[in-house]
Short mmCIF file of C-alpha atoms and ligand atoms in Angstrom, two decimals:
data_model
loop_
_atom_site.label_atom_id
_atom_site.label_comp_id
_atom_site.label_asym_id
_atom_site.label_seq_id
_atom_site.Cartn_x
_atom_site.Cartn_y
_atom_site.Cartn_z
CA UNK A 1 163.26 130.36 96.99
CA UNK A 2 160.06 132.23 96.07
CA UNK A 3 157.52 130.06 94.27
CA UNK A 4 156.08 131.80 91.17
CA UNK A 5 152.32 131.30 91.20
CA UNK A 6 150.66 130.76 87.86
CA UNK A 7 147.05 130.09 87.01
CA UNK A 8 146.16 126.54 86.06
CA UNK A 9 142.95 125.12 84.60
CA UNK A 10 140.63 122.62 86.23
CA UNK A 11 140.30 119.17 84.71
CA UNK A 12 136.90 120.25 83.33
CA UNK A 13 138.36 123.34 81.69
CA UNK A 14 141.07 121.25 80.03
CA UNK A 15 138.44 118.82 78.75
CA UNK A 16 136.37 121.72 77.42
CA UNK A 17 139.35 123.38 75.71
CA UNK A 18 140.15 120.09 74.01
CA UNK A 19 136.71 120.17 72.36
CA UNK A 20 137.74 123.26 70.33
CA UNK A 21 134.70 123.30 68.04
CA UNK A 22 131.09 123.72 69.05
CA UNK A 23 127.90 124.16 67.04
CA UNK A 24 125.48 126.80 68.30
CA UNK A 25 121.85 126.46 67.22
CA UNK A 26 119.45 129.39 67.43
CA UNK A 27 115.90 128.19 67.02
CA UNK A 28 112.59 129.52 68.34
CA UNK A 29 109.58 131.71 67.63
CA UNK A 30 111.87 134.14 65.76
CA UNK A 31 112.44 131.46 63.12
CA UNK A 32 108.79 131.89 62.12
CA UNK A 33 108.66 135.68 62.27
CA UNK A 34 111.65 136.79 60.17
CA UNK A 35 113.20 138.54 63.16
CA UNK A 36 116.18 138.34 65.51
CA UNK A 37 114.67 139.74 68.69
CA UNK A 38 110.99 138.99 69.22
CA UNK A 39 109.22 141.10 71.81
CA UNK A 40 107.61 138.14 73.51
CA UNK A 41 104.22 138.84 71.94
CA UNK A 42 104.27 136.42 68.99
CA UNK A 43 101.69 133.72 69.36
CA UNK A 44 102.87 130.13 70.03
CA UNK A 45 100.44 129.16 67.26
CA UNK A 46 103.08 130.37 64.79
CA UNK A 47 105.53 127.71 65.91
CA UNK A 48 104.86 124.78 63.63
CA UNK A 49 107.88 123.24 61.88
CA UNK A 50 106.51 120.50 59.63
CA UNK A 51 109.75 118.53 59.27
CA UNK A 52 111.72 119.26 62.41
CA UNK A 53 114.58 116.79 62.75
CA UNK A 54 117.03 117.46 65.56
CA UNK A 55 119.00 114.43 64.39
CA UNK A 56 119.76 116.21 61.14
CA UNK A 57 121.19 119.14 63.14
CA UNK A 58 123.30 116.99 65.43
CA UNK A 59 124.44 114.56 62.70
CA UNK A 60 125.73 117.53 60.75
CA UNK A 61 127.64 118.74 63.80
CA UNK A 62 129.17 115.30 64.22
CA UNK A 63 130.05 114.84 60.57
CA UNK A 64 131.72 118.24 60.36
CA UNK A 65 133.89 117.53 63.42
CA UNK A 66 132.12 119.63 66.06
CA UNK A 67 132.47 118.20 69.54
CA UNK A 68 129.66 120.04 71.34
CA UNK A 69 126.27 121.47 70.55
CA UNK A 70 124.44 124.33 72.26
CA UNK A 71 120.72 125.01 71.80
CA UNK A 72 118.79 128.20 72.58
CA UNK A 73 116.31 126.63 74.97
CA UNK A 74 114.88 130.16 75.44
CA UNK A 75 115.89 133.36 73.65
CA UNK A 76 115.10 136.94 74.68
CA UNK A 77 111.44 136.58 73.56
CA UNK A 78 110.85 134.08 76.37
CA UNK A 79 109.45 131.28 74.17
CA UNK A 80 110.60 127.93 75.59
CA UNK A 81 111.57 124.99 73.41
CA UNK A 82 110.75 122.53 76.16
CA UNK A 83 107.39 121.96 77.90
CA UNK A 84 108.35 123.89 81.02
CA UNK A 85 106.16 124.08 84.11
CA UNK A 86 107.17 127.72 84.59
CA UNK A 87 105.20 129.39 81.79
CA UNK A 88 102.59 128.73 79.10
CA UNK A 89 104.77 130.45 76.54
CA UNK A 90 106.34 127.29 75.14
CA UNK A 91 106.11 124.47 72.62
CA UNK A 92 103.38 122.99 74.82
CA UNK A 93 100.96 125.59 73.45
CA UNK A 94 102.07 125.34 69.85
CA UNK A 95 100.56 123.21 67.10
CA UNK A 96 103.92 121.42 66.67
CA UNK A 97 103.32 117.75 67.60
CA UNK A 98 100.01 118.92 69.09
CA UNK A 99 101.86 120.48 71.96
CA UNK A 100 103.48 117.17 72.89
CA UNK A 101 106.96 117.95 71.58
CA UNK A 102 110.20 118.84 73.35
CA UNK A 103 113.07 120.16 71.25
CA UNK A 104 115.51 120.22 74.16
CA UNK A 105 114.89 116.50 74.62
CA UNK A 106 115.21 115.72 70.92
CA UNK A 107 118.56 117.54 70.80
CA UNK A 108 119.83 116.00 74.04
CA UNK A 109 118.98 112.51 72.80
CA UNK A 110 120.48 113.08 69.37
CA UNK A 111 123.68 114.36 70.99
CA UNK A 112 123.86 111.29 73.17
CA UNK A 113 123.40 109.02 70.16
CA UNK A 114 126.06 110.81 68.17
CA UNK A 115 128.52 111.14 71.05
CA UNK A 116 128.45 114.94 71.08
CA UNK A 117 128.27 116.98 74.27
CA UNK A 118 125.10 118.97 74.83
CA UNK A 119 124.78 122.47 76.25
CA UNK A 120 122.02 125.02 76.71
CA UNK A 121 121.51 128.73 76.22
CA UNK A 122 118.88 130.25 78.52
CA UNK A 123 118.45 133.98 78.02
CA UNK A 124 118.34 135.87 81.32
CA UNK A 125 116.54 138.76 79.58
CA UNK A 126 112.92 137.68 79.09
CA UNK A 127 110.63 140.02 77.17
CA UNK A 128 107.52 137.89 77.66
CA UNK A 129 107.50 136.92 81.29
CA UNK A 130 105.38 139.39 83.33
CA UNK A 131 107.34 138.75 86.52
CA UNK A 132 110.53 140.01 84.83
CA UNK A 133 109.72 143.40 86.38
CA UNK A 134 110.06 141.95 89.86
CA UNK A 135 113.69 141.05 90.40
CA UNK A 136 113.21 138.51 93.13
CA UNK A 137 110.23 136.82 91.53
CA UNK A 138 112.11 136.57 88.24
CA UNK A 139 115.23 135.14 89.88
CA UNK A 140 112.95 132.42 91.29
CA UNK A 141 111.39 131.86 87.87
CA UNK A 142 114.76 131.79 86.11
CA UNK A 143 116.27 129.39 88.64
CA UNK A 144 113.26 127.08 88.18
CA UNK A 145 113.74 127.09 84.42
CA UNK A 146 117.43 126.40 84.82
CA UNK A 147 116.74 123.59 87.28
CA UNK A 148 114.34 121.93 84.83
CA UNK A 149 116.96 122.08 82.09
CA UNK A 150 119.82 120.92 84.27
CA UNK A 151 117.99 118.03 85.85
CA UNK A 152 115.85 116.68 83.03
CA UNK A 153 118.17 116.22 80.06
CA UNK A 154 121.26 114.31 81.14
CA UNK A 155 124.73 115.71 81.22
CA UNK A 156 125.21 119.35 80.21
CA UNK A 157 128.60 120.57 78.97
CA UNK A 158 127.99 124.32 79.05
CA UNK A 159 125.43 126.84 80.18
CA UNK A 160 125.44 129.95 78.02
CA UNK A 161 124.43 133.10 79.88
CA UNK A 162 123.85 135.86 77.37
CA UNK A 163 124.37 139.39 78.69
CA UNK A 164 122.38 141.04 75.86
CA UNK A 165 119.42 143.05 77.11
CA UNK A 166 120.60 142.61 80.69
CA UNK A 167 123.20 145.37 80.69
CA UNK A 168 121.59 147.42 83.48
CA UNK A 169 119.93 144.55 85.25
CA UNK A 170 121.06 142.87 88.44
CA UNK A 171 120.33 139.19 88.85
CA UNK A 172 121.18 137.01 91.79
CA UNK A 173 124.16 135.49 90.03
CA UNK A 174 125.44 133.76 93.15
CA UNK A 175 122.19 131.86 93.32
CA UNK A 176 122.01 131.20 89.57
CA UNK A 177 125.55 129.86 89.31
CA UNK A 178 124.80 127.87 92.45
CA UNK A 179 122.03 126.08 90.53
CA UNK A 180 124.55 125.07 87.86
CA UNK A 181 127.15 123.95 90.37
CA UNK A 182 124.64 121.89 92.30
CA UNK A 183 123.04 120.14 89.35
CA UNK A 184 125.81 119.99 86.74
CA UNK A 185 129.08 120.51 88.60
CA UNK A 186 131.18 119.74 85.51
CA UNK A 187 129.35 122.15 83.17
CA UNK A 188 131.18 125.22 81.94
CA UNK A 189 129.58 128.52 83.00
CA UNK A 190 129.72 131.15 80.28
CA UNK A 191 130.75 134.68 81.23
CA UNK A 192 128.35 135.52 84.08
CA UNK A 193 128.32 135.10 87.85
CA UNK A 194 131.25 132.91 88.70
CA UNK A 195 132.12 131.78 85.18
CA UNK A 196 134.58 129.11 84.13
CA UNK A 197 134.84 130.41 80.54
CA UNK A 198 134.60 133.95 79.17
CA UNK A 199 133.24 135.68 76.09
CA UNK A 200 135.90 136.82 73.64
CA UNK A 201 134.14 140.17 73.34
CA UNK A 202 132.83 140.24 69.75
CA UNK A 203 130.48 138.28 67.50
CA UNK A 204 132.93 137.90 64.62
CA UNK A 205 134.45 134.64 65.85
CA UNK A 206 137.90 136.13 66.25
CA UNK A 207 140.14 136.23 69.27
CA UNK A 208 142.76 138.94 69.63
CA UNK A 209 146.33 137.71 69.70
CA UNK A 210 147.60 137.06 72.27
CA UNK A 211 144.45 135.84 74.00
CA UNK A 212 145.84 134.74 77.36
CA UNK A 213 143.86 132.20 79.34
CA UNK A 214 144.66 133.78 82.65
CA UNK A 215 144.28 137.47 81.93
CA UNK A 216 141.77 139.95 80.66
CA UNK A 217 138.26 140.96 81.56
CA UNK A 218 135.19 140.36 79.44
CA UNK A 219 132.39 142.56 78.18
CA UNK A 220 128.78 141.94 79.14
CA UNK A 221 127.42 142.17 75.59
CA UNK A 222 127.70 143.82 72.19
CA UNK A 223 125.72 146.78 73.49
CA UNK A 224 128.04 148.10 76.16
CA UNK A 225 131.76 148.30 76.74
CA UNK A 226 131.17 147.67 80.39
CA UNK A 227 133.08 144.76 81.82
CA UNK A 228 131.31 141.98 83.66
CA UNK A 229 131.56 142.18 87.39
CA UNK A 230 132.41 138.59 88.18
CA UNK A 231 131.78 137.21 91.63
CA UNK A 232 134.65 136.66 94.02
CA UNK A 233 136.02 133.15 93.61
CA UNK A 234 135.97 133.31 89.80
CA UNK A 235 138.97 131.26 88.71
CA UNK A 236 142.10 132.96 87.42
CA UNK A 237 142.19 130.55 84.48
CA UNK A 238 139.32 131.64 82.26
CA UNK A 239 139.58 130.49 78.64
CA UNK A 240 137.66 132.35 75.93
CA UNK A 241 134.98 131.19 73.53
CA UNK A 242 134.40 132.89 70.15
CA UNK A 243 130.79 132.82 68.90
CA UNK A 244 129.76 133.78 65.39
CA UNK A 245 126.79 133.06 63.11
CA UNK A 246 127.41 131.36 59.75
CA UNK A 247 125.01 133.89 58.16
CA UNK A 248 126.41 137.34 58.75
CA UNK A 249 124.74 139.07 61.72
CA UNK A 250 121.85 136.60 61.69
CA UNK A 251 121.59 134.11 64.53
CA UNK A 252 118.11 132.96 63.50
CA UNK A 253 117.00 131.77 60.07
CA UNK A 254 115.48 134.32 57.68
CA UNK A 255 113.90 133.75 54.28
CA UNK A 256 115.85 134.82 51.17
CA UNK A 257 118.98 135.35 53.19
CA UNK A 258 121.36 133.11 51.27
CA UNK A 259 123.70 135.97 50.40
CA UNK A 260 124.68 136.40 54.02
CA UNK A 261 126.18 132.89 54.24
CA UNK A 262 129.89 133.13 55.05
CA UNK A 263 132.31 131.88 52.42
CA UNK A 264 134.58 128.94 53.05
CA UNK A 265 137.56 131.31 53.14
CA UNK A 266 135.73 133.49 55.66
CA UNK A 267 135.08 130.47 57.85
CA UNK A 268 138.66 129.28 57.67
CA UNK A 269 139.86 132.73 58.56
CA UNK A 270 137.61 132.57 61.62
CA UNK A 271 139.06 129.16 62.50
CA UNK A 272 142.64 130.45 62.33
CA UNK A 273 141.68 133.46 64.47
CA UNK A 274 139.81 131.46 67.11
CA UNK A 275 141.04 127.87 67.46
CA UNK A 276 144.35 129.01 65.96
CA UNK A 277 144.65 131.54 68.79
CA UNK A 278 143.90 128.98 71.49
CA UNK A 279 140.17 129.63 72.04
CA UNK A 280 137.09 127.54 71.32
CA UNK A 281 134.91 128.36 68.33
CA UNK A 282 131.12 128.20 68.66
CA UNK A 283 129.70 128.48 65.15
CA UNK A 284 125.99 129.18 64.87
CA UNK A 285 123.87 127.38 62.27
CA UNK A 286 120.16 128.18 62.10
CA UNK A 287 117.55 125.57 61.16
CA UNK A 288 114.74 127.01 59.03
CA UNK A 289 110.95 127.14 59.44
CA UNK A 290 110.66 123.53 58.22
CA UNK A 291 112.87 122.55 61.17
CA UNK A 292 115.82 121.57 58.98
CA UNK A 293 119.22 123.09 58.36
CA UNK A 294 119.10 124.41 54.80
CA UNK A 295 121.14 122.46 52.25
CA UNK A 296 123.35 125.44 51.46
CA UNK A 297 124.40 125.89 55.09
CA UNK A 298 124.76 122.14 55.54
CA UNK A 299 127.11 121.91 52.56
CA UNK A 300 129.14 124.89 53.74
CA UNK A 301 129.56 123.44 57.22
CA UNK A 302 130.68 120.10 55.80
CA UNK A 303 133.09 121.84 53.47
CA UNK A 304 134.50 123.71 56.46
CA UNK A 305 134.85 120.54 58.55
CA UNK A 306 136.48 118.66 55.69
CA UNK A 307 138.94 121.44 55.01
CA UNK A 308 140.06 121.46 58.65
CA UNK A 309 140.47 117.68 58.53
CA UNK A 310 142.38 117.84 55.25
CA UNK A 311 144.73 120.49 56.54
CA UNK A 312 145.45 119.26 60.02
CA UNK A 313 144.84 115.51 60.31
CA UNK A 314 148.20 114.36 58.96
CA UNK A 315 151.23 115.99 60.53
CA UNK A 316 154.53 115.35 58.77
CA UNK A 317 156.29 115.24 62.12
CA UNK A 318 155.24 115.58 65.77
CA UNK A 319 157.16 115.85 69.00
CA UNK A 320 156.68 116.75 72.61
CA UNK A 321 159.14 117.95 75.22
CA UNK A 322 160.15 120.58 77.72
CA UNK A 323 162.62 123.39 78.12
CA UNK A 324 163.37 126.53 76.15
CA UNK A 325 164.53 124.75 72.99
CA UNK A 326 162.91 121.87 71.19
CA UNK A 327 163.87 120.38 67.84
CA UNK A 328 161.33 118.77 65.53
CA UNK A 329 163.07 116.42 63.07
CA UNK A 330 161.26 115.73 59.81
CA UNK A 331 161.64 112.31 58.18
CA UNK A 332 163.46 113.96 55.25
CA UNK A 333 163.68 117.33 53.57
CA UNK A 334 160.05 118.31 52.95
CA UNK A 335 157.82 121.24 52.06
CA UNK A 336 155.82 122.56 55.01
CA UNK A 337 153.48 125.50 55.44
CA UNK A 338 151.94 125.28 58.94
CA UNK A 339 153.13 124.63 62.47
CA UNK A 340 150.92 123.76 65.42
CA UNK A 341 152.13 124.33 68.95
CA UNK A 342 150.36 123.29 72.14
CA UNK A 343 151.43 123.83 75.71
CA UNK A 344 150.61 121.20 78.30
CA UNK A 345 148.17 123.59 79.94
CA UNK A 346 147.67 121.50 83.07
CA UNK A 347 150.89 123.27 84.14
CA UNK A 348 149.53 126.68 83.13
CA UNK A 349 150.46 128.98 80.31
CA UNK A 350 154.19 129.23 80.77
CA UNK A 351 155.40 130.64 77.47
CA UNK A 352 155.38 134.41 76.87
CA UNK A 353 157.44 134.72 73.72
CA UNK A 354 158.78 132.26 71.16
CA UNK A 355 160.34 131.90 67.75
CA UNK A 356 160.23 129.07 65.21
CA UNK A 357 163.33 128.42 63.14
CA UNK A 358 163.84 126.14 60.14
CA UNK A 359 167.09 124.39 59.19
CA UNK A 360 167.94 125.54 55.67
CA UNK A 361 171.28 125.58 53.82
CA UNK A 362 173.24 124.59 56.92
CA UNK A 363 171.83 127.17 59.32
CA UNK A 364 168.71 128.07 61.37
CA UNK A 365 166.37 130.65 59.82
CA UNK A 366 163.56 132.44 61.61
CA UNK A 367 160.19 131.50 60.08
CA UNK A 368 157.65 132.61 62.73
CA UNK A 369 157.37 134.52 66.01
CA UNK A 370 154.70 134.60 68.65
CA UNK A 371 153.79 135.29 72.25
CA UNK A 372 150.96 133.13 73.66
CA UNK A 373 150.66 129.42 72.86
CA UNK A 374 148.37 128.04 75.57
CA UNK A 375 145.99 125.35 74.36
CA UNK A 376 146.92 125.85 70.69
CA UNK A 377 148.67 128.20 68.32
CA UNK A 378 148.54 127.72 64.56
CA UNK A 379 151.31 129.46 62.61
CA UNK A 380 151.07 129.81 58.85
CA UNK A 381 154.56 129.92 57.38
CA UNK A 382 154.19 130.21 53.65
CA UNK A 383 155.76 127.25 51.88
CA UNK A 384 159.28 126.38 53.07
CA UNK A 385 161.53 123.37 52.55
CA UNK A 386 163.37 121.96 55.53
CA UNK A 387 164.32 118.80 57.41
CA UNK A 388 164.13 120.23 60.93
CA UNK A 389 162.37 122.94 62.92
CA UNK A 390 163.38 124.46 66.22
CA UNK A 391 161.18 126.11 68.82
CA UNK A 392 163.09 128.72 70.80
CA UNK A 393 161.31 130.13 73.85
CA UNK A 394 162.71 133.50 74.85
CA UNK A 395 160.28 134.41 77.63
CA UNK A 396 158.68 131.99 80.04
CA UNK A 397 157.66 131.39 83.62
CA UNK A 398 159.02 128.09 84.95
CA UNK A 399 159.99 125.31 82.51
CA UNK A 400 157.99 125.38 79.25
CA UNK A 401 156.06 122.15 78.71
CA UNK A 402 155.20 121.42 75.11
CA UNK A 403 152.44 118.91 74.52
CA UNK A 404 152.69 119.15 70.74
CA UNK A 405 155.06 120.65 68.20
CA UNK A 406 153.94 119.52 64.74
CA UNK A 407 154.17 120.61 61.12
CA UNK A 408 151.99 120.19 58.06
CA UNK A 409 152.01 120.60 54.33
CA UNK A 410 148.47 121.71 53.55
CA UNK A 411 149.25 123.15 50.13
CA UNK A 412 147.37 126.32 51.21
C1 FUL N 1 123.56 138.09 71.53
C2 FUL N 1 122.05 138.02 71.31
O1 FUL N 1 121.43 139.26 71.42
C3 FUL N 1 121.87 137.42 69.96
O2 FUL N 1 120.53 137.39 69.58
C4 FUL N 1 122.48 136.04 69.98
O3 FUL N 1 121.74 135.21 70.84
C5 FUL N 1 123.93 136.08 70.41
C6 FUL N 1 124.57 134.73 70.61
O4 FUL N 1 124.06 136.79 71.60
O5 FUL N 1 123.99 138.76 72.58
#
């Protein structure tokens, strides 16, 4: 008999996919200059948040149900939020805490206290660093920065390699990913080199459907349609992450920008199109020039977190099982409007096509159809009344393994 080979995740990938929701924080010299992409020429003397409180950022993440937190340790302008040995262009030469501060440390510690996993973004493109022109010298410089971050701040869940600005540039990715593997072997590597997770390909926070875990290539950035040339040895299982800013098109804070804040319906739509399609969602919130997340954004994030909890914390019925048919019995005849399906992805993504049926008036009625399930699929049904649901898998490789088949009455 021929064994069908299918891609399976590593233990670390499964753990990461279970996190589902991450908070991205863009903070830096741009926050003080009303800009998204500084040229690396803004003086460190501008960086002076009077009330910076990383605990406020992380506590918000925790309260809203985010499970990981990623900070821009250095954006394209090259300004470093930690007192690095590699350059003078950092918090060390700012008036903030008289040059004694370290935002990476404050975030790492707050995450540890709150029980949230901590990750870092370190822009490969560096518009300040003079040695950027010399490929080898810059690879050395970049690896030193990465080493500082990966050895000085405890456990790191994810390293975010942004392709923006680096479209035509070659870096020594084998060496760079080697630094991650050596120092933080369990960290997820985002999209570059030999990644363990991939970019979904847009900054709208939406995954296409289906968004298979084991197929598809990824783009380098928003500024090219070129696909990333991953190194040999990149795993077949490569789950996607959807990143999106809570203020439309703005990753950093800008004054008088309240109108760009996404609505609660917009955020929920993003949730259904990211987590609901089996990917992780990394939602960016930008602290302001005081060093605090503005009240309006804070309230919106909490509203978002609460709405997810309200909708999906109390299933009316849950079951697990295997095979091409699975029945979910409800305790009685009830109104339902959502179904959540999860495959047991340690065995790979086995289901290619499925249907959900509801028992109504003595017969099974089709209420939803889909292809991929993977880590999670959320199906909105519209309100129906039933006492049993049936999952019918019509295309699969090997025996389907269902970790969760559940239904909800959210009233939405
Ligand atoms: C992009 C960058 O150019 C943006 O400034 C932001 O950091 C976003 C997450 O990635 O490619």
